[in-house]
Coordinates of C-alpha atoms in Angstrom, one line a residue:
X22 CA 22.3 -89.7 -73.3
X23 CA 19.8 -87.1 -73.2
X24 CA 17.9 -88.8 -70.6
X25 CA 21.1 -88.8 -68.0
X26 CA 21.6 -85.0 -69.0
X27 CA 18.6 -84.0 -68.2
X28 CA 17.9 -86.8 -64.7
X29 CA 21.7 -86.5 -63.9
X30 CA 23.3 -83.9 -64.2
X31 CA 21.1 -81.2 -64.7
X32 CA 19.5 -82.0 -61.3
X33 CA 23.3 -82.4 -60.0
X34 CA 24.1 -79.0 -61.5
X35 CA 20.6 -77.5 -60.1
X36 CA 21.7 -78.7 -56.6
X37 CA 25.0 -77.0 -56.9
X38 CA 23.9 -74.2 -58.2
X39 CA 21.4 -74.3 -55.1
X40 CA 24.0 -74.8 -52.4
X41 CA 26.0 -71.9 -53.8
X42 CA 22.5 -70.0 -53.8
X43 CA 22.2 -70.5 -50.0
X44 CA 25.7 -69.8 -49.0
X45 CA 24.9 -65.9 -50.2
X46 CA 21.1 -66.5 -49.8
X47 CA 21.5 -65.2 -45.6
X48 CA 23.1 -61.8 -46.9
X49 CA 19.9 -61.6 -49.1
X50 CA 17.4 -62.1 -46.0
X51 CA 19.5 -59.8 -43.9
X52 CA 19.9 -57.3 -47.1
X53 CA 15.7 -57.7 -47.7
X54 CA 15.1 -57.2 -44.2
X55 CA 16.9 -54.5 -43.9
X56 CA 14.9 -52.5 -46.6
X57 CA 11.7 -53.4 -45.2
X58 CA 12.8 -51.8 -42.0
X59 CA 14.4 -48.6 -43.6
X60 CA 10.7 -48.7 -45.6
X61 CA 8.9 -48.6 -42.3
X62 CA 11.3 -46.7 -40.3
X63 CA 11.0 -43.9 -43.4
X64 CA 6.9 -44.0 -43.4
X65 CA 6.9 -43.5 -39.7
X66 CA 9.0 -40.0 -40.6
X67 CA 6.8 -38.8 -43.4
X68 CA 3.5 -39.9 -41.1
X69 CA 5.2 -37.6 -38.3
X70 CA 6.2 -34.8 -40.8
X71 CA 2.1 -35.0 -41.8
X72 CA 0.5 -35.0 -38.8
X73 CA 3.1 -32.4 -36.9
X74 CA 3.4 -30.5 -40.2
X75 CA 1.5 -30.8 -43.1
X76 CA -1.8 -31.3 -41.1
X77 CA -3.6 -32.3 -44.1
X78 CA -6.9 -34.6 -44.6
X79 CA -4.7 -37.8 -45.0
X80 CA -2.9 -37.7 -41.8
X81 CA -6.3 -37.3 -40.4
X82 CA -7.9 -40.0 -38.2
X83 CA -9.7 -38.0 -35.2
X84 CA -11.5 -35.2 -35.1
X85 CA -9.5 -31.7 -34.2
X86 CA -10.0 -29.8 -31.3
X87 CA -12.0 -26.8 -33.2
X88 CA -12.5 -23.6 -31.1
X89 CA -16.0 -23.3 -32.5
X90 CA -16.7 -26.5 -30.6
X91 CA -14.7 -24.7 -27.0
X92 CA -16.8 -23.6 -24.5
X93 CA -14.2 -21.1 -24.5
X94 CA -14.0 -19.6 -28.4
X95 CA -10.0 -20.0 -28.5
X96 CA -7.7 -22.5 -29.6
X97 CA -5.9 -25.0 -27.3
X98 CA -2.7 -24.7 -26.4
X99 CA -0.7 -27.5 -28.3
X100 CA -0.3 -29.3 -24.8
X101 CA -3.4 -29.4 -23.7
X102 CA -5.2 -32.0 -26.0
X103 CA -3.6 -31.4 -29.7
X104 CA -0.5 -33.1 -28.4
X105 CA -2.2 -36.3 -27.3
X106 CA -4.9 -36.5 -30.2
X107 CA -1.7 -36.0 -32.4
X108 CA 0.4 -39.4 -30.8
X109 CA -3.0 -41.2 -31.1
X110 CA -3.7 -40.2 -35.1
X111 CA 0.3 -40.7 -35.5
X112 CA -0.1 -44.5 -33.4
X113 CA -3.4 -45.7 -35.6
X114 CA -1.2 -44.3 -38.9
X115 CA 1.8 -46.0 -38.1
X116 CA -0.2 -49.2 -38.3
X117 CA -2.3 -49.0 -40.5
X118 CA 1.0 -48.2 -42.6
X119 CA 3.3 -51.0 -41.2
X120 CA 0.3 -53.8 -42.0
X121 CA -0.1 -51.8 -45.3
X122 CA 3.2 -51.8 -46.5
X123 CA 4.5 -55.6 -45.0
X124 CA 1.2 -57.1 -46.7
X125 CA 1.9 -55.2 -50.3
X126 CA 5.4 -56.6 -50.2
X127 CA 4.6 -60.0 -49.4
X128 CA 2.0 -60.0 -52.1
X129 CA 4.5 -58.3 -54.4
X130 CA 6.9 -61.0 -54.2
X131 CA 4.0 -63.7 -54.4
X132 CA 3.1 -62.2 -57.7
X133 CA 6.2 -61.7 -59.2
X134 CA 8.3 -64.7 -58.0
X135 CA 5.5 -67.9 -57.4
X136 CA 2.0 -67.1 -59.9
X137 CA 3.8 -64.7 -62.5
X138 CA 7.5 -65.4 -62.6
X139 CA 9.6 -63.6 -65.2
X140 CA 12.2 -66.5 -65.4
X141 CA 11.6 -70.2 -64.9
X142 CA 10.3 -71.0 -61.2
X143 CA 13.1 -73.5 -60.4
X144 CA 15.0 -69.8 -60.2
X145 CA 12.4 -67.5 -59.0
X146 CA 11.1 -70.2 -56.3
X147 CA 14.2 -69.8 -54.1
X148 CA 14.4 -66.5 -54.9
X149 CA 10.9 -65.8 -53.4
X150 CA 11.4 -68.3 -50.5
X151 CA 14.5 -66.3 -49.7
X152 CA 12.8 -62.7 -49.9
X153 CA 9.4 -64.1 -48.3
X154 CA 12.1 -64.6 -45.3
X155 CA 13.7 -61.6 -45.4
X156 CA 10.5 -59.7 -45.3
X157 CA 9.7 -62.2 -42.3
X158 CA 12.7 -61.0 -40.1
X159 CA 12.4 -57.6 -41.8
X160 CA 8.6 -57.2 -40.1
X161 CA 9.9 -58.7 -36.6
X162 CA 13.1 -56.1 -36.7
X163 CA 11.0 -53.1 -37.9
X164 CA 8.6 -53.5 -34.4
X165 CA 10.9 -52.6 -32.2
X166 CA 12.3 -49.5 -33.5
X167 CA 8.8 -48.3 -34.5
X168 CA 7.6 -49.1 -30.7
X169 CA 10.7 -46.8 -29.3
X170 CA 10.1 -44.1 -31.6
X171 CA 6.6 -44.2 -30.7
X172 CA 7.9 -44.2 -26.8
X173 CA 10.1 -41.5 -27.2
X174 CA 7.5 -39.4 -28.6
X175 CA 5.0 -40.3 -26.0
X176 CA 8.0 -39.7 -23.4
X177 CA 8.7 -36.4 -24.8
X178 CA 5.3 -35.3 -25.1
X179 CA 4.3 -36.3 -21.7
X180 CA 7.7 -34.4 -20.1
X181 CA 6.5 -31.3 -22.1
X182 CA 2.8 -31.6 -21.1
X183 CA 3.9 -31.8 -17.5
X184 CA 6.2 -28.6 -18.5
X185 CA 3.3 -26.7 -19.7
X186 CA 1.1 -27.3 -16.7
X187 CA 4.0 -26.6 -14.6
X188 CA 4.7 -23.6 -16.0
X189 CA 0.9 -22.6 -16.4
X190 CA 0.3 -23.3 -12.9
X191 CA 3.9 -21.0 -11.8
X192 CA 2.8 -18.2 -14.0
X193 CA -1.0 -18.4 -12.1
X194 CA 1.0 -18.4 -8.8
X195 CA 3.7 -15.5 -9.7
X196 CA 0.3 -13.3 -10.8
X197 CA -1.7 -14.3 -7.5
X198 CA 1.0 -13.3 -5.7
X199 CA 1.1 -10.0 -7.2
X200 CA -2.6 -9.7 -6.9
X201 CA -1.5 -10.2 -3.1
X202 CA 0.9 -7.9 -3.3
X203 CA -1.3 -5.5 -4.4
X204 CA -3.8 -6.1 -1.5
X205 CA -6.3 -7.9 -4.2
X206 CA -6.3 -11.7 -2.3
X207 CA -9.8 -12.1 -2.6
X208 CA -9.9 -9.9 -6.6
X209 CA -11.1 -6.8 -7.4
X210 CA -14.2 -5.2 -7.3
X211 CA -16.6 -4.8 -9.5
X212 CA -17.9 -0.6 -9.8
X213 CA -21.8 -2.2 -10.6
X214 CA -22.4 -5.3 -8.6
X215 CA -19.8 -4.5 -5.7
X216 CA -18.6 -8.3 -5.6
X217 CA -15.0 -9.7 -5.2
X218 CA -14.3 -10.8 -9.2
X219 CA -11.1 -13.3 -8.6
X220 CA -10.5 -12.7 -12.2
X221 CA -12.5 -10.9 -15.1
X222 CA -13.5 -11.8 -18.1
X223 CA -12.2 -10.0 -21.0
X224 CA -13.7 -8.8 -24.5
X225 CA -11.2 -10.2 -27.7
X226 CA -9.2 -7.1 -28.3
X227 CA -9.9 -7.6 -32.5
X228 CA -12.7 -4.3 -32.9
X229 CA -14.3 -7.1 -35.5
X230 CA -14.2 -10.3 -32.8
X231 CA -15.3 -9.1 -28.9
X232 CA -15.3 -12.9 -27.9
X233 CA -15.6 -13.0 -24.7
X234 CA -13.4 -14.8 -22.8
X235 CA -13.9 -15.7 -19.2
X236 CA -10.5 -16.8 -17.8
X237 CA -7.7 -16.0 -19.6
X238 CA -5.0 -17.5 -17.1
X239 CA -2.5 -20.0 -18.4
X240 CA -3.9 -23.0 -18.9
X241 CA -5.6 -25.2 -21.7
X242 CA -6.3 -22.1 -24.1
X243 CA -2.4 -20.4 -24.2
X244 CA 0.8 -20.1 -21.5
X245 CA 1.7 -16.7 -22.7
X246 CA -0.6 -15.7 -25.1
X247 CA -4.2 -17.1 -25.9
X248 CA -5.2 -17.2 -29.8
X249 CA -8.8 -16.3 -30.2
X250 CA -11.3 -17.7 -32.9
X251 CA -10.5 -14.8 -34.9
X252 CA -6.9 -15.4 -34.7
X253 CA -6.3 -12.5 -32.9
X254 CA -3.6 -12.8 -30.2
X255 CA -4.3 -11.8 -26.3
X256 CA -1.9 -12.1 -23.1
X257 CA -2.9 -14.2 -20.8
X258 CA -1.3 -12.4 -17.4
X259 CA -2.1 -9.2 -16.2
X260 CA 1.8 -8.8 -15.7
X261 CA 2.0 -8.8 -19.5
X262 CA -0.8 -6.2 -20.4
X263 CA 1.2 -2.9 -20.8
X264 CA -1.0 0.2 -20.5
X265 CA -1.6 0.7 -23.7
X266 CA -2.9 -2.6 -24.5
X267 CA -5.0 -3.1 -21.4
X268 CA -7.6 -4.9 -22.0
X269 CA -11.2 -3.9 -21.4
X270 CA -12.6 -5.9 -18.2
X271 CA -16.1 -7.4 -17.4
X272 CA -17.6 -8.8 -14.5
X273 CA -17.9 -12.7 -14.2
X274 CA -21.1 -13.1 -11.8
X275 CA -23.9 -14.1 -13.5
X276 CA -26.1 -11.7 -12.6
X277 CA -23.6 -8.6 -13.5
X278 CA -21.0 -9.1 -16.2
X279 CA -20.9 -5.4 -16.7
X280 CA -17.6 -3.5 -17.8
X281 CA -15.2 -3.0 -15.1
X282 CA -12.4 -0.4 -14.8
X283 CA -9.5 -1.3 -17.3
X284 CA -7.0 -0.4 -14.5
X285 CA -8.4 -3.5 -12.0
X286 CA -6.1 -5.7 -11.1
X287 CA -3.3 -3.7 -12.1
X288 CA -2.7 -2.0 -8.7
X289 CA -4.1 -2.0 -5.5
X290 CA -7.8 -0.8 -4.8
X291 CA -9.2 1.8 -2.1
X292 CA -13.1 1.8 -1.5
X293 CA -14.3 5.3 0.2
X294 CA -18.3 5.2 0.8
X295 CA -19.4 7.8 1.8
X296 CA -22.8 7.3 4.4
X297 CA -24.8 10.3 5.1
X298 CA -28.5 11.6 5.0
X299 CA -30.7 12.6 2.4
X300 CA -29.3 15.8 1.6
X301 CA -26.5 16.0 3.7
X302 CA -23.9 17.0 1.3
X303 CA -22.3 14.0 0.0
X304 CA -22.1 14.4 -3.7
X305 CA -21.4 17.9 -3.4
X306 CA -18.3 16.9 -0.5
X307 CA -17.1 14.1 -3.1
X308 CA -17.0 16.4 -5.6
X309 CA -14.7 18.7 -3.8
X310 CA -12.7 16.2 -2.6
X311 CA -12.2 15.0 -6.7
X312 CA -11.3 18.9 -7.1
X313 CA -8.7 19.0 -4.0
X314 CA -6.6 15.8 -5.7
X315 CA -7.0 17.4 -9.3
X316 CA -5.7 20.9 -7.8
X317 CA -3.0 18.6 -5.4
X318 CA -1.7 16.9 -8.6
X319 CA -1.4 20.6 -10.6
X320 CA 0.8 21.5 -7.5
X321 CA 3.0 18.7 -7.4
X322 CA 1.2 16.1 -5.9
X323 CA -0.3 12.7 -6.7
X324 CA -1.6 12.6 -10.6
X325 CA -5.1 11.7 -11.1
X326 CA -6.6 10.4 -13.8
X327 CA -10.1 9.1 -14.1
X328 CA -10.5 5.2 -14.2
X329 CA -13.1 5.6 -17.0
X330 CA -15.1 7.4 -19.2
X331 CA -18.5 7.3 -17.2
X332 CA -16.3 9.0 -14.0
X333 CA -14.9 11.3 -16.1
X334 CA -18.2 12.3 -17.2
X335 CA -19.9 12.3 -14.3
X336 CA -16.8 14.2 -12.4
X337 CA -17.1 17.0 -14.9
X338 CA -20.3 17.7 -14.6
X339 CA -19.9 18.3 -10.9
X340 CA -16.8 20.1 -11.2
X341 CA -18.5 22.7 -13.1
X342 CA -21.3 22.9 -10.4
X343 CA -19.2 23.2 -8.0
X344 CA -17.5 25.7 -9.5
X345 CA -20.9 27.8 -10.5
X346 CA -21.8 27.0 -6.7
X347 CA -24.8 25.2 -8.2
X348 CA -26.6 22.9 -6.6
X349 CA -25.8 19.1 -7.3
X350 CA -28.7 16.5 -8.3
X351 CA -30.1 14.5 -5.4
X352 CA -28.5 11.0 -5.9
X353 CA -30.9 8.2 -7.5
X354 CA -31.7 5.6 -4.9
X355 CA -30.8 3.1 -7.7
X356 CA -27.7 0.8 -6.6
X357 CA -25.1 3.4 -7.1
X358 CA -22.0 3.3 -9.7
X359 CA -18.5 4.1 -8.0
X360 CA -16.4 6.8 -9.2
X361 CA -13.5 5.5 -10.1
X362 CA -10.0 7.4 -10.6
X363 CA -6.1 6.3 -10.5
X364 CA -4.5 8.0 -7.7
X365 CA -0.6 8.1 -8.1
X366 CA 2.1 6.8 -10.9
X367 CA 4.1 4.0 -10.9
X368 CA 3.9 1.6 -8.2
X369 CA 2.1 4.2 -6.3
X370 CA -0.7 3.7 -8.2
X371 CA -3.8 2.8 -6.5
X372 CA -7.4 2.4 -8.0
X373 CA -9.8 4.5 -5.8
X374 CA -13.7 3.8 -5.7
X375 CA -15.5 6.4 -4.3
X376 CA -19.4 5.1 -3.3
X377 CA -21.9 7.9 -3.4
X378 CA -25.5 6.4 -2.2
X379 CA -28.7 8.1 -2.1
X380 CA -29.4 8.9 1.7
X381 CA -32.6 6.9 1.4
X382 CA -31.0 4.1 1.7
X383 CA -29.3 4.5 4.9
X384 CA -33.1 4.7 6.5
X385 CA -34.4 1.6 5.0
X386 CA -33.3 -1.4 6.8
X387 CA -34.4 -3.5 3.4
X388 CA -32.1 -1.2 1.1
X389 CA -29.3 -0.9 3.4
X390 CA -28.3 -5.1 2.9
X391 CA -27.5 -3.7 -1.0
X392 CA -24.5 -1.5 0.1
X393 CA -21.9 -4.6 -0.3
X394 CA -19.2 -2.6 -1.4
X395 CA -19.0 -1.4 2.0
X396 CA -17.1 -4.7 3.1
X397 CA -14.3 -4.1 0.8
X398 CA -13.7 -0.7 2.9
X399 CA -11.1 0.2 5.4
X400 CA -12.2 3.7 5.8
X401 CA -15.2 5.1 5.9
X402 CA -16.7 8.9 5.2
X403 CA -19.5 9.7 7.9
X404 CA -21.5 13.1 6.5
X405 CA -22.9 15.0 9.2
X406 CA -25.1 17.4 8.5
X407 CA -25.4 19.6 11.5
X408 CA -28.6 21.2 10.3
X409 CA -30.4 18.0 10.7
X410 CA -29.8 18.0 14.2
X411 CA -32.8 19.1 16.0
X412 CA -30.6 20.5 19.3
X413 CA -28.7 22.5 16.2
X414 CA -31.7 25.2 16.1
X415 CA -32.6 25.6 19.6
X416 CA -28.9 25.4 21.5
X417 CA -26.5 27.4 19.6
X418 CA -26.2 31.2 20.0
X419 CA -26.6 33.0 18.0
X420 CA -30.1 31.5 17.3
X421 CA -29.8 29.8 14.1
X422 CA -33.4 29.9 13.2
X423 CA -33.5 33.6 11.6
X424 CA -29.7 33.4 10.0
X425 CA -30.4 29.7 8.2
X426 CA -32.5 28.2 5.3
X427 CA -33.7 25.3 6.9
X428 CA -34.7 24.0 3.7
X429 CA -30.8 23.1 2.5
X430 CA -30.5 20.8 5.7
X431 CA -31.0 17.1 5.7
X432 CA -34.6 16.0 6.9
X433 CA -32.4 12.4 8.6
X434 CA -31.5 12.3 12.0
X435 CA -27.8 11.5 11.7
X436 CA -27.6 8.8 14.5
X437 CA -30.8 6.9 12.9
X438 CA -28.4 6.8 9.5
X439 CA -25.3 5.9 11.6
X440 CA -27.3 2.8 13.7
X441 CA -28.3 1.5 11.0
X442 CA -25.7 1.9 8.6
X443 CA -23.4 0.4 11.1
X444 CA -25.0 -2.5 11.8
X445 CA -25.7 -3.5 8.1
X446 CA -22.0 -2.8 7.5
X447 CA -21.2 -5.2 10.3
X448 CA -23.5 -7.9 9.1
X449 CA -22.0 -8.1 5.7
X450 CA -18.5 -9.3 7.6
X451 CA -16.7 -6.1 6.9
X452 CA -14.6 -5.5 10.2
X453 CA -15.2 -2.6 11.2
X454 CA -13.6 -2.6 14.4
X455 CA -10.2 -2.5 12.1
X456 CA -11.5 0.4 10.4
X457 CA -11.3 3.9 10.5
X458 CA -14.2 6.7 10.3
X459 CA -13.5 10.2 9.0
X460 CA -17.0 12.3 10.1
X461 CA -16.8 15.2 7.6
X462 CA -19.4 17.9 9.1
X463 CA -20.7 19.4 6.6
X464 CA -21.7 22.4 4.6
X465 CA -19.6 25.2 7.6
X466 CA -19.4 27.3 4.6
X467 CA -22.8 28.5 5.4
X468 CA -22.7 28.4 9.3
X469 CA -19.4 30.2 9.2
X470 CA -21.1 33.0 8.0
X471 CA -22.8 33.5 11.2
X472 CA -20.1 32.2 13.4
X473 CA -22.2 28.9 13.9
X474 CA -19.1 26.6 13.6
X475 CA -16.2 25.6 15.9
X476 CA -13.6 27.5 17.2
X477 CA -11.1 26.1 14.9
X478 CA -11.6 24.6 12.1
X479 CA -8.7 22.4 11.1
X480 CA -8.2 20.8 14.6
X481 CA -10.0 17.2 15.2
X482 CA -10.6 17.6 18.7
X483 CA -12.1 20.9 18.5
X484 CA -14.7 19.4 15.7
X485 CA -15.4 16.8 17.9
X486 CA -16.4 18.4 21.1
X487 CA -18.1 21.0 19.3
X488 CA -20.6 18.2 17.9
X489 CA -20.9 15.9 21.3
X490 CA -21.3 19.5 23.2
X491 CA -22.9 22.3 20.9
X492 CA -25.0 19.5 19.0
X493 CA -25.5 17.5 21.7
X494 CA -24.3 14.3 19.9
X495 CA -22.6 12.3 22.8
X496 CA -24.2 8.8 22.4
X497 CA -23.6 9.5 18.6
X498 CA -19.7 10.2 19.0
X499 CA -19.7 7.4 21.8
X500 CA -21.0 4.7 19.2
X501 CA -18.2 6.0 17.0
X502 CA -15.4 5.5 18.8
X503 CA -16.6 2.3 20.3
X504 CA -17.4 0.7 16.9
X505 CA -14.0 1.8 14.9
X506 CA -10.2 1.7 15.4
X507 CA -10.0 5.5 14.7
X508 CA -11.9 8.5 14.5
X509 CA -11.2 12.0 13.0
X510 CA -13.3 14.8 12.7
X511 CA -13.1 17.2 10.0
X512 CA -15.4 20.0 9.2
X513 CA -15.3 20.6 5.3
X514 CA -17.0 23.0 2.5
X515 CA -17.8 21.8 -0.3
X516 CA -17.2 25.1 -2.5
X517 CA -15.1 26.1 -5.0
X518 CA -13.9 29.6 -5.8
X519 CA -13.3 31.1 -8.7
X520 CA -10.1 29.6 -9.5
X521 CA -11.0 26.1 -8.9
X522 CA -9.2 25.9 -5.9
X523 CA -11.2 24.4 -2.8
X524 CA -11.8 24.8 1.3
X525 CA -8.2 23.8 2.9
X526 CA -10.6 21.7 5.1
X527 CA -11.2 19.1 2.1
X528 CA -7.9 19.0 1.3
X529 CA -6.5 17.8 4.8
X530 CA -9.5 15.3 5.1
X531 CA -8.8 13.9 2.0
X532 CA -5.2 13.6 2.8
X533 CA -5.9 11.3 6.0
X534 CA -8.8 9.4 4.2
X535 CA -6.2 8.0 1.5
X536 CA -3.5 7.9 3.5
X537 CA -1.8 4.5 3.5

């Protein structure tokens, strides 16, 4: 009896018990499967939450983009190469993960159901078959789901990626066409070198930092707003730089980087050389014409400002000479630095350079090829001395020669300077042909003294004649009107009286040199 219980009907009961086991034993696979997917699909969430959040070591599996390790000290902007490395580290985790956590609960079940079963195998065995299925059809369901979230990601990332360099590249077109608006297509220019910058470089505004950074346009280092080494925070447009937090410019050719004026870019730019002879009068006339605008804006007119402190400096020092009527310092035959001022508020702001260059350099046809600023210029300042003119002593009446100090004239014929200064302008492609020439005849505050000047003073025409007849100068006027659009002849004094208030001749020529 024993014997048919235990060949008979245990096995019979077994069998049952077995077939009832697989009618439910489906809902188990699907029920096993299931959890392996909700494992995976839940691992793929806290891998995302670490490497988009949490950020730390063990979400780690490439190198981050450091700014130490830029060429450019900043950080990266997120969609510029954080982005990407981030679906690749989130890709390799998601993996290693899924081969991780499918192979631990495979084992798991081997363990516990076939080499170390709890309960006698002939229960555990199906039991094991049955989750060793599940977690089967679990693996197969969970790569699907993974690959889509992985695609969406890669999909969204990629849409916002293209948005970032669409909207870098707009914000780079709105400010070059403000930098067109403001007559800048080509940049600004620099006050040391003279060259076109298309955009400076710019010192990290933290007093700690001054990074340097040499483009700070959207792109790969910020949209709106670039974040420095430091940490500190900078704009990346000059549209967004209010005037309090203008930041300080530089030069970005190699052979310069020097600071520029903080205002550059910012409005448009006017460049005023002024040409003329050793000793002709050209700081002194520039200095006057700094006085008229500073005595025009006290009246009403266009406010002035100085661009920076080196102009400031150097304009107040010859404001008080003027004023003493001393005489100024012969300019160094070094490159000169312009004199820069803001002309104007609001949007009639403009950024003037005015060019003062030692006269020696007008006579030296090597020197002359270092006056580049000239082809940024649209109107040019000739300085005539008329003491330099050799028909000036032996033609007028009365006689200069006893009433004059020949030692204050300029010791350069003016048409050698004008030749040659001319043609160098020419040859650096500045069109001069477009342009227009105010000749500013100098230093009548001493010939009017002895009735040595022209008839009227304030009247172009009159100036003019008086130098092609009285001076003799006709080739010289004739080569000025054939080389420029326009011509206007002023004669000026550059004197100051006691009040600061200067020769209504300076005023009206600087009036018709800025004008437009």
């Amino acid at each position: 009896m024993p014997e048919i219980v235990a060949y008979v009907f245990v096995p019979l009961l077994y069998a049952a018990a077995l077939t009832v086991y697989l009618v439910v034993a489906p809902a188990l696979v699907a029920l096993r499967a299931l959890a392996l997917v909700m494992e995976l699909l839940r691992g793929h969430i806290r891998l995302l939450t670490g490497v988009l959040y949490r950020r730390t070591p063990e979400f780690r599996t490439l190198p981050p983009y450091r700014p130490q390790d830029e060429e450019v000290k900043a950080y990266r902007n997120y969609f510029f190469g954080p982005g990407a490395r981030d679906l690749r580290q989130l890709g390799t985790l998601d993996r290693r993960s899924y081969v991780r956590t499918v192979g631990d609960s495979f084992r798991n079940v081997t363990s516990r159901q076939f080499l170390a079963p709890a309960r006698s195998r002939a229960v555990t065995v199906p039991y094991g078959v049955t989750l060793h299925v599940g977690l089967g059809l679990g693996a197969g369901l969970a790569v699907p789901p993974l690959v889509l979230l992985l695609g969406l990601h890669a999909l969204v990332l990629a849409l916002l990626m293209g948005g970032a360099r669409v909207a870098a590249g707009s914000l780079r077109a709105v400010d070059r066409a403000l930098l067109y608006r403001r007559r800048l297509p080509t940049g600004m220019i620099c006050p040391h070198c003279y060259e076109r910058v298309p955009y400076p470089a710019y010192d990290c505004p933290r007093p700690t930092c001054r990074r340097r950074h040499a483009d700070i346009r959207p792109g790969t280092y910020g949209i709106l707003r670039r974040r420095c080494e430091c940490e500190q925070r900078m704009p990346t447009l000059l549209m967004l730089m209010s005037r309090e937090a203008r930041l300080q410019a530089y030069c970005t050719h190699t052979n310069c980087g020097k600071p520029m004026n903080a205002d550059a870019g910012h409005m448009p730019e006017v460049v005023l050389p002024l040409i003329g002879g050793q000793a002709a009068g050209k700081t002194r006339l520039m200095a006057a014409m700094l006085l008229s605008l500073e005595n025009a804006a006290q009246n009403g007119g266009p406010a002035i400002r100085p661009a920076d402190a080196e102009s400031d400096a150097g304009y107040q020092v010859l404001r008080e000479v003027l004023r003493m009527r001393g005489h100024t310092r012969g300019t160094q035959k070094d490159l000169p630095r312009a004199h820069s001022f803001v002309l104007g508020t609001g949007r009639s702001e403009r950024l003037v350079h005015l060019f003062d260059t030692a006269g020696e350099r007008f006579v030296d046809r090597d020197e002359t090829d270092a006056l580049r600023y000239a082809r940024a210029a649209r109107t040019f300042v000739f300085v005539l001395d008329p003491m330099a003119v050799a028909d000036f002593w032996t033609r007028l009446e009365p006689s200069p020669g006893p009433l004059v100090d020949r030692t204050l004239a300029s010791t350069v014929d003016p048409e050698e300077v004008f030749g040659r200064s001319v043609l160098a302008v020419a040859a650096m492609g500045a069109p001069v042909d477009a342009s227009r020439l105010a000749v500013a005849v100098s230093k009548t505050d001493l010939l009017a003294e002895h009735g040595l000047v022209p008839d009227r003073l304030d009247d172009s025409d009159a100036a003019r004649a008086w130098v092609r007849d009285k001076l003799g100068l006709h080739s010289l006027v004739q080569a000025m009107d054939l080389h420029f659009h326009e011509v206007r002849f002023f004669c000026t004094a550059a004197v100051a009286d006691e009040d600061g208030q200067v020769d209504a001749g300076v005023s009206g020529f600087v009036d018709w040199c800025l004008r437009g």
